[in-house]
Amino acid sequence: MQGRETYILHVQDKVQAFTKKIALWSTKLKEGVIEMFPQLHQALLSSGADPGTISPLIQSHLAHLQGYFKEYFPDLEDNSNQNWIRNPFAPGVDGQYGPKKCRSINDSDICITGIPPGNFNLE
């Protein structure tokens, strides 16, 4: 997250996308889906173990991790006033210019900014 051509809004987007991925993983674990952890999924399939035995432990770890991120980056959720800097020519949902708000967290990187990273072509 450091180096040339790195700026604060891009890094904020990366951290916010990761916290949304943690929330998505936690939701999927509650539903019994473990495919987002390929090595764990493979180990459980090969051993025939029940995913329900380890799922609460992983959910607890993800909850702690999400709490730590909120502690270290408390103001990530309130950066909507800087959306016009990311893409000043994209109209938003309310008719104002700036990135559109997302409705789902299927792709966390696109969800944060409204556009794929590095793609500024408007349709």
mmCIF file of the C-alpha atoms, coordinates in Angstrom:
data_MODEL
# 
_entry.id   MODEL 
# 
loop_
_atom_site.group_PDB 
_atom_site.id 
_atom_site.type_symbol 
_atom_site.label_atom_id 
_atom_site.label_alt_id 
_atom_site.label_comp_id 
_atom_site.label_asym_id 
_atom_site.label_entity_id 
_atom_site.label_seq_id 
_atom_site.pdbx_PDB_ins_code 
_atom_site.Cartn_x 
_atom_site.Cartn_y 
_atom_site.Cartn_z 
_atom_site.occupancy 
_atom_site.B_iso_or_equiv 
_atom_site.pdbx_formal_charge 
_atom_site.auth_seq_id 
_atom_site.auth_comp_id 
_atom_site.auth_asym_id 
_atom_site.auth_atom_id 
_atom_site.pdbx_PDB_model_num 
ATOM 1   C CA . MET A 1 1   ? 0.000   0.000   0.000   1.00 0.00 ? 1   MET A CA 1 
ATOM 2   C CA . GLN A 1 2   ? 2.996   2.246   -0.411  1.00 0.00 ? 2   GLN A CA 1 
ATOM 3   C CA . GLY A 1 3   ? 5.066   3.318   -3.363  1.00 0.00 ? 3   GLY A CA 1 
ATOM 4   C CA . ARG A 1 4   ? 4.884   5.364   -6.498  1.00 0.00 ? 4   ARG A CA 1 
ATOM 5   C CA . GLU A 1 5   ? 1.498   6.336   -7.894  1.00 0.00 ? 5   GLU A CA 1 
ATOM 6   C CA . THR A 1 6   ? -0.193  5.498   -4.575  1.00 0.00 ? 6   THR A CA 1 
ATOM 7   C CA . TYR A 1 7   ? -2.555  8.017   -3.078  1.00 0.00 ? 7   TYR A CA 1 
ATOM 8   C CA . ILE A 1 8   ? -4.732  8.064   0.026   1.00 0.00 ? 8   ILE A CA 1 
ATOM 9   C CA . LEU A 1 9   ? -8.082  7.506   -1.689  1.00 0.00 ? 9   LEU A CA 1 
ATOM 10  C CA . HIS A 1 10  ? -6.802  4.408   -3.477  1.00 0.00 ? 10  HIS A CA 1 
ATOM 11  C CA . VAL A 1 11  ? -5.450  2.968   -0.228  1.00 0.00 ? 11  VAL A CA 1 
ATOM 12  C CA . GLN A 1 12  ? -8.704  3.801   1.584   1.00 0.00 ? 12  GLN A CA 1 
ATOM 13  C CA . ASP A 1 13  ? -10.606 1.955   -1.138  1.00 0.00 ? 13  ASP A CA 1 
ATOM 14  C CA . LYS A 1 14  ? -8.387  -1.109  -0.727  1.00 0.00 ? 14  LYS A CA 1 
ATOM 15  C CA . VAL A 1 15  ? -8.825  -1.201  3.045   1.00 0.00 ? 15  VAL A CA 1 
ATOM 16  C CA . GLN A 1 16  ? -12.571 -0.622  2.796   1.00 0.00 ? 16  GLN A CA 1 
ATOM 17  C CA . ALA A 1 17  ? -12.884 -3.338  0.146   1.00 0.00 ? 17  ALA A CA 1 
ATOM 18  C CA . PHE A 1 18  ? -11.047 -5.770  2.417   1.00 0.00 ? 18  PHE A CA 1 
ATOM 19  C CA . THR A 1 19  ? -13.349 -5.002  5.357   1.00 0.00 ? 19  THR A CA 1 
ATOM 20  C CA . LYS A 1 20  ? -16.351 -5.614  3.093   1.00 0.00 ? 20  LYS A CA 1 
ATOM 21  C CA . LYS A 1 21  ? -14.819 -8.920  2.024   1.00 0.00 ? 21  LYS A CA 1 
ATOM 22  C CA . ILE A 1 22  ? -14.478 -9.883  5.686   1.00 0.00 ? 22  ILE A CA 1 
ATOM 23  C CA . ALA A 1 23  ? -18.173 -9.104  6.207   1.00 0.00 ? 23  ALA A CA 1 
ATOM 24  C CA . LEU A 1 24  ? -19.077 -11.123 3.110   1.00 0.00 ? 24  LEU A CA 1 
ATOM 25  C CA . TRP A 1 25  ? -16.974 -14.092 4.260   1.00 0.00 ? 25  TRP A CA 1 
ATOM 26  C CA . SER A 1 26  ? -18.624 -13.971 7.681   1.00 0.00 ? 26  SER A CA 1 
ATOM 27  C CA . THR A 1 27  ? -22.081 -13.955 6.098   1.00 0.00 ? 27  THR A CA 1 
ATOM 28  C CA . LYS A 1 28  ? -21.200 -16.869 3.832   1.00 0.00 ? 28  LYS A CA 1 
ATOM 29  C CA . LEU A 1 29  ? -19.776 -18.846 6.768   1.00 0.00 ? 29  LEU A CA 1 
ATOM 30  C CA . LYS A 1 30  ? -23.068 -18.431 8.633   1.00 0.00 ? 30  LYS A CA 1 
ATOM 31  C CA . GLU A 1 31  ? -24.776 -19.932 5.573   1.00 0.00 ? 31  GLU A CA 1 
ATOM 32  C CA . GLY A 1 32  ? -22.358 -22.879 5.650   1.00 0.00 ? 32  GLY A CA 1 
ATOM 33  C CA . VAL A 1 33  ? -20.363 -21.889 2.558   1.00 0.00 ? 33  VAL A CA 1 
ATOM 34  C CA . ILE A 1 34  ? -16.585 -22.337 2.873   1.00 0.00 ? 34  ILE A CA 1 
ATOM 35  C CA . GLU A 1 35  ? -15.475 -22.208 -0.776  1.00 0.00 ? 35  GLU A CA 1 
ATOM 36  C CA . MET A 1 36  ? -13.825 -18.806 -0.271  1.00 0.00 ? 36  MET A CA 1 
ATOM 37  C CA . PHE A 1 37  ? -11.157 -20.612 1.771   1.00 0.00 ? 37  PHE A CA 1 
ATOM 38  C CA . PRO A 1 38  ? -9.870  -23.112 -0.823  1.00 0.00 ? 38  PRO A CA 1 
ATOM 39  C CA . GLN A 1 39  ? -7.266  -24.868 1.342   1.00 0.00 ? 39  GLN A CA 1 
ATOM 40  C CA . LEU A 1 40  ? -9.704  -25.334 4.224   1.00 0.00 ? 40  LEU A CA 1 
ATOM 41  C CA . HIS A 1 41  ? -12.382 -26.518 1.816   1.00 0.00 ? 41  HIS A CA 1 
ATOM 42  C CA . GLN A 1 42  ? -10.011 -29.054 0.268   1.00 0.00 ? 42  GLN A CA 1 
ATOM 43  C CA . ALA A 1 43  ? -8.821  -30.286 3.681   1.00 0.00 ? 43  ALA A CA 1 
ATOM 44  C CA . LEU A 1 44  ? -12.374 -30.737 4.929   1.00 0.00 ? 44  LEU A CA 1 
ATOM 45  C CA . LEU A 1 45  ? -13.374 -32.570 1.749   1.00 0.00 ? 45  LEU A CA 1 
ATOM 46  C CA . SER A 1 46  ? -10.399 -34.924 1.909   1.00 0.00 ? 46  SER A CA 1 
ATOM 47  C CA . SER A 1 47  ? -10.820 -35.697 5.608   1.00 0.00 ? 47  SER A CA 1 
ATOM 48  C CA . GLY A 1 48  ? -14.608 -35.872 5.534   1.00 0.00 ? 48  GLY A CA 1 
ATOM 49  C CA . ALA A 1 49  ? -14.845 -33.564 8.555   1.00 0.00 ? 49  ALA A CA 1 
ATOM 50  C CA . ASP A 1 50  ? -17.890 -31.449 9.278   1.00 0.00 ? 50  ASP A CA 1 
ATOM 51  C CA . PRO A 1 51  ? -17.399 -27.751 8.392   1.00 0.00 ? 51  PRO A CA 1 
ATOM 52  C CA . GLY A 1 52  ? -19.766 -26.813 11.221  1.00 0.00 ? 52  GLY A CA 1 
ATOM 53  C CA . THR A 1 53  ? -17.134 -27.692 13.814  1.00 0.00 ? 53  THR A CA 1 
ATOM 54  C CA . ILE A 1 54  ? -14.570 -25.141 12.649  1.00 0.00 ? 54  ILE A CA 1 
ATOM 55  C CA . SER A 1 55  ? -16.948 -22.515 11.288  1.00 0.00 ? 55  SER A CA 1 
ATOM 56  C CA . PRO A 1 56  ? -17.610 -20.776 14.666  1.00 0.00 ? 56  PRO A CA 1 
ATOM 57  C CA . LEU A 1 57  ? -13.871 -20.435 15.261  1.00 0.00 ? 57  LEU A CA 1 
ATOM 58  C CA . ILE A 1 58  ? -13.366 -18.805 11.853  1.00 0.00 ? 58  ILE A CA 1 
ATOM 59  C CA . GLN A 1 59  ? -16.375 -16.526 12.395  1.00 0.00 ? 59  GLN A CA 1 
ATOM 60  C CA . SER A 1 60  ? -14.926 -15.409 15.713  1.00 0.00 ? 60  SER A CA 1 
ATOM 61  C CA . HIS A 1 61  ? -11.565 -14.690 14.100  1.00 0.00 ? 61  HIS A CA 1 
ATOM 62  C CA . LEU A 1 62  ? -13.197 -12.702 11.285  1.00 0.00 ? 62  LEU A CA 1 
ATOM 63  C CA . ALA A 1 63  ? -15.253 -10.685 13.789  1.00 0.00 ? 63  ALA A CA 1 
ATOM 64  C CA . HIS A 1 64  ? -12.091 -9.819  15.739  1.00 0.00 ? 64  HIS A CA 1 
ATOM 65  C CA . LEU A 1 65  ? -10.269 -8.928  12.528  1.00 0.00 ? 65  LEU A CA 1 
ATOM 66  C CA . GLN A 1 66  ? -13.107 -6.668  11.431  1.00 0.00 ? 66  GLN A CA 1 
ATOM 67  C CA . GLY A 1 67  ? -13.090 -5.015  14.863  1.00 0.00 ? 67  GLY A CA 1 
ATOM 68  C CA . TYR A 1 68  ? -9.353  -4.368  14.620  1.00 0.00 ? 68  TYR A CA 1 
ATOM 69  C CA . PHE A 1 69  ? -9.753  -2.779  11.198  1.00 0.00 ? 69  PHE A CA 1 
ATOM 70  C CA . LYS A 1 70  ? -12.538 -0.521  12.502  1.00 0.00 ? 70  LYS A CA 1 
ATOM 71  C CA . GLU A 1 71  ? -10.292 0.423   15.420  1.00 0.00 ? 71  GLU A CA 1 
ATOM 72  C CA . TYR A 1 72  ? -7.300  1.288   13.227  1.00 0.00 ? 72  TYR A CA 1 
ATOM 73  C CA . PHE A 1 73  ? -9.340  2.929   10.443  1.00 0.00 ? 73  PHE A CA 1 
ATOM 74  C CA . PRO A 1 74  ? -12.383 4.466   12.182  1.00 0.00 ? 74  PRO A CA 1 
ATOM 75  C CA . ASP A 1 75  ? -13.235 7.015   9.492   1.00 0.00 ? 75  ASP A CA 1 
ATOM 76  C CA . LEU A 1 76  ? -13.394 4.696   6.464   1.00 0.00 ? 76  LEU A CA 1 
ATOM 77  C CA . GLU A 1 77  ? -17.179 4.559   6.353   1.00 0.00 ? 77  GLU A CA 1 
ATOM 78  C CA . ASP A 1 78  ? -17.462 8.346   6.188   1.00 0.00 ? 78  ASP A CA 1 
ATOM 79  C CA . ASN A 1 79  ? -15.476 9.177   3.057   1.00 0.00 ? 79  ASN A CA 1 
ATOM 80  C CA . SER A 1 80  ? -18.452 9.686   0.740   1.00 0.00 ? 80  SER A CA 1 
ATOM 81  C CA . ASN A 1 81  ? -17.741 13.415  0.601   1.00 0.00 ? 81  ASN A CA 1 
ATOM 82  C CA . GLN A 1 82  ? -14.566 12.597  -1.363  1.00 0.00 ? 82  GLN A CA 1 
ATOM 83  C CA . ASN A 1 83  ? -16.269 10.528  -4.074  1.00 0.00 ? 83  ASN A CA 1 
ATOM 84  C CA . TRP A 1 84  ? -16.151 13.375  -6.557  1.00 0.00 ? 84  TRP A CA 1 
ATOM 85  C CA . ILE A 1 85  ? -12.337 13.281  -6.368  1.00 0.00 ? 85  ILE A CA 1 
ATOM 86  C CA . ARG A 1 86  ? -12.221 9.640   -7.465  1.00 0.00 ? 86  ARG A CA 1 
ATOM 87  C CA . ASN A 1 87  ? -14.229 10.229  -10.630 1.00 0.00 ? 87  ASN A CA 1 
ATOM 88  C CA . PRO A 1 88  ? -15.461 13.802  -11.020 1.00 0.00 ? 88  PRO A CA 1 
ATOM 89  C CA . PHE A 1 89  ? -17.402 13.207  -14.245 1.00 0.00 ? 89  PHE A CA 1 
ATOM 90  C CA . ALA A 1 90  ? -19.569 10.236  -13.263 1.00 0.00 ? 90  ALA A CA 1 
ATOM 91  C CA . PRO A 1 91  ? -23.130 11.156  -12.261 1.00 0.00 ? 91  PRO A CA 1 
ATOM 92  C CA . GLY A 1 92  ? -24.238 9.667   -8.967  1.00 0.00 ? 92  GLY A CA 1 
ATOM 93  C CA . VAL A 1 93  ? -27.581 8.173   -7.980  1.00 0.00 ? 93  VAL A CA 1 
ATOM 94  C CA . ASP A 1 94  ? -28.927 11.487  -6.732  1.00 0.00 ? 94  ASP A CA 1 
ATOM 95  C CA . GLY A 1 95  ? -28.029 13.339  -9.942  1.00 0.00 ? 95  GLY A CA 1 
ATOM 96  C CA . GLN A 1 96  ? -24.918 14.821  -8.419  1.00 0.00 ? 96  GLN A CA 1 
ATOM 97  C CA . TYR A 1 97  ? -21.619 14.097  -10.047 1.00 0.00 ? 97  TYR A CA 1 
ATOM 98  C CA . GLY A 1 98  ? -19.462 11.448  -8.464  1.00 0.00 ? 98  GLY A CA 1 
ATOM 99  C CA . PRO A 1 99  ? -19.431 7.631   -8.262  1.00 0.00 ? 99  PRO A CA 1 
ATOM 100 C CA . LYS A 1 100 ? -22.685 5.736   -7.844  1.00 0.00 ? 100 LYS A CA 1 
ATOM 101 C CA . LYS A 1 101 ? -23.524 4.033   -4.564  1.00 0.00 ? 101 LYS A CA 1 
ATOM 102 C CA . CYS A 1 102 ? -23.419 0.260   -4.646  1.00 0.00 ? 102 CYS A CA 1 
ATOM 103 C CA . ARG A 1 103 ? -26.322 -2.018  -3.868  1.00 0.00 ? 103 ARG A CA 1 
ATOM 104 C CA . SER A 1 104 ? -24.420 -5.263  -3.195  1.00 0.00 ? 104 SER A CA 1 
ATOM 105 C CA . ILE A 1 105 ? -21.001 -6.410  -2.141  1.00 0.00 ? 105 ILE A CA 1 
ATOM 106 C CA . ASN A 1 106 ? -20.455 -9.048  -4.803  1.00 0.00 ? 106 ASN A CA 1 
ATOM 107 C CA . ASP A 1 107 ? -17.337 -7.306  -6.042  1.00 0.00 ? 107 ASP A CA 1 
ATOM 108 C CA . SER A 1 108 ? -15.962 -5.240  -3.185  1.00 0.00 ? 108 SER A CA 1 
ATOM 109 C CA . ASP A 1 109 ? -13.519 -3.205  -5.270  1.00 0.00 ? 109 ASP A CA 1 
ATOM 110 C CA . ILE A 1 110 ? -16.265 -1.994  -7.591  1.00 0.00 ? 110 ILE A CA 1 
ATOM 111 C CA . CYS A 1 111 ? -18.693 -1.581  -4.695  1.00 0.00 ? 111 CYS A CA 1 
ATOM 112 C CA . ILE A 1 112 ? -16.607 1.074   -2.987  1.00 0.00 ? 112 ILE A CA 1 
ATOM 113 C CA . THR A 1 113 ? -15.940 3.429   -5.880  1.00 0.00 ? 113 THR A CA 1 
ATOM 114 C CA . GLY A 1 114 ? -18.649 2.477   -8.348  1.00 0.00 ? 114 GLY A CA 1 
ATOM 115 C CA . ILE A 1 115 ? -16.069 1.783   -11.055 1.00 0.00 ? 115 ILE A CA 1 
ATOM 116 C CA . PRO A 1 116 ? -13.477 -0.947  -11.551 1.00 0.00 ? 116 PRO A CA 1 
ATOM 117 C CA . PRO A 1 117 ? -9.992  0.076   -10.373 1.00 0.00 ? 117 PRO A CA 1 
ATOM 118 C CA . GLY A 1 118 ? -8.103  1.926   -13.088 1.00 0.00 ? 118 GLY A CA 1 
ATOM 119 C CA . ASN A 1 119 ? -11.105 2.033   -15.420 1.00 0.00 ? 119 ASN A CA 1 
ATOM 120 C CA . PHE A 1 120 ? -12.395 5.534   -16.049 1.00 0.00 ? 120 PHE A CA 1 
ATOM 121 C CA . ASN A 1 121 ? -14.440 4.851   -19.190 1.00 0.00 ? 121 ASN A CA 1 
ATOM 122 C CA . LEU A 1 122 ? -18.054 5.835   -18.716 1.00 0.00 ? 122 LEU A CA 1 
ATOM 123 C CA . GLU A 1 123 ? -20.842 4.045   -20.538 1.00 0.00 ? 123 GLU A CA 1 
# 
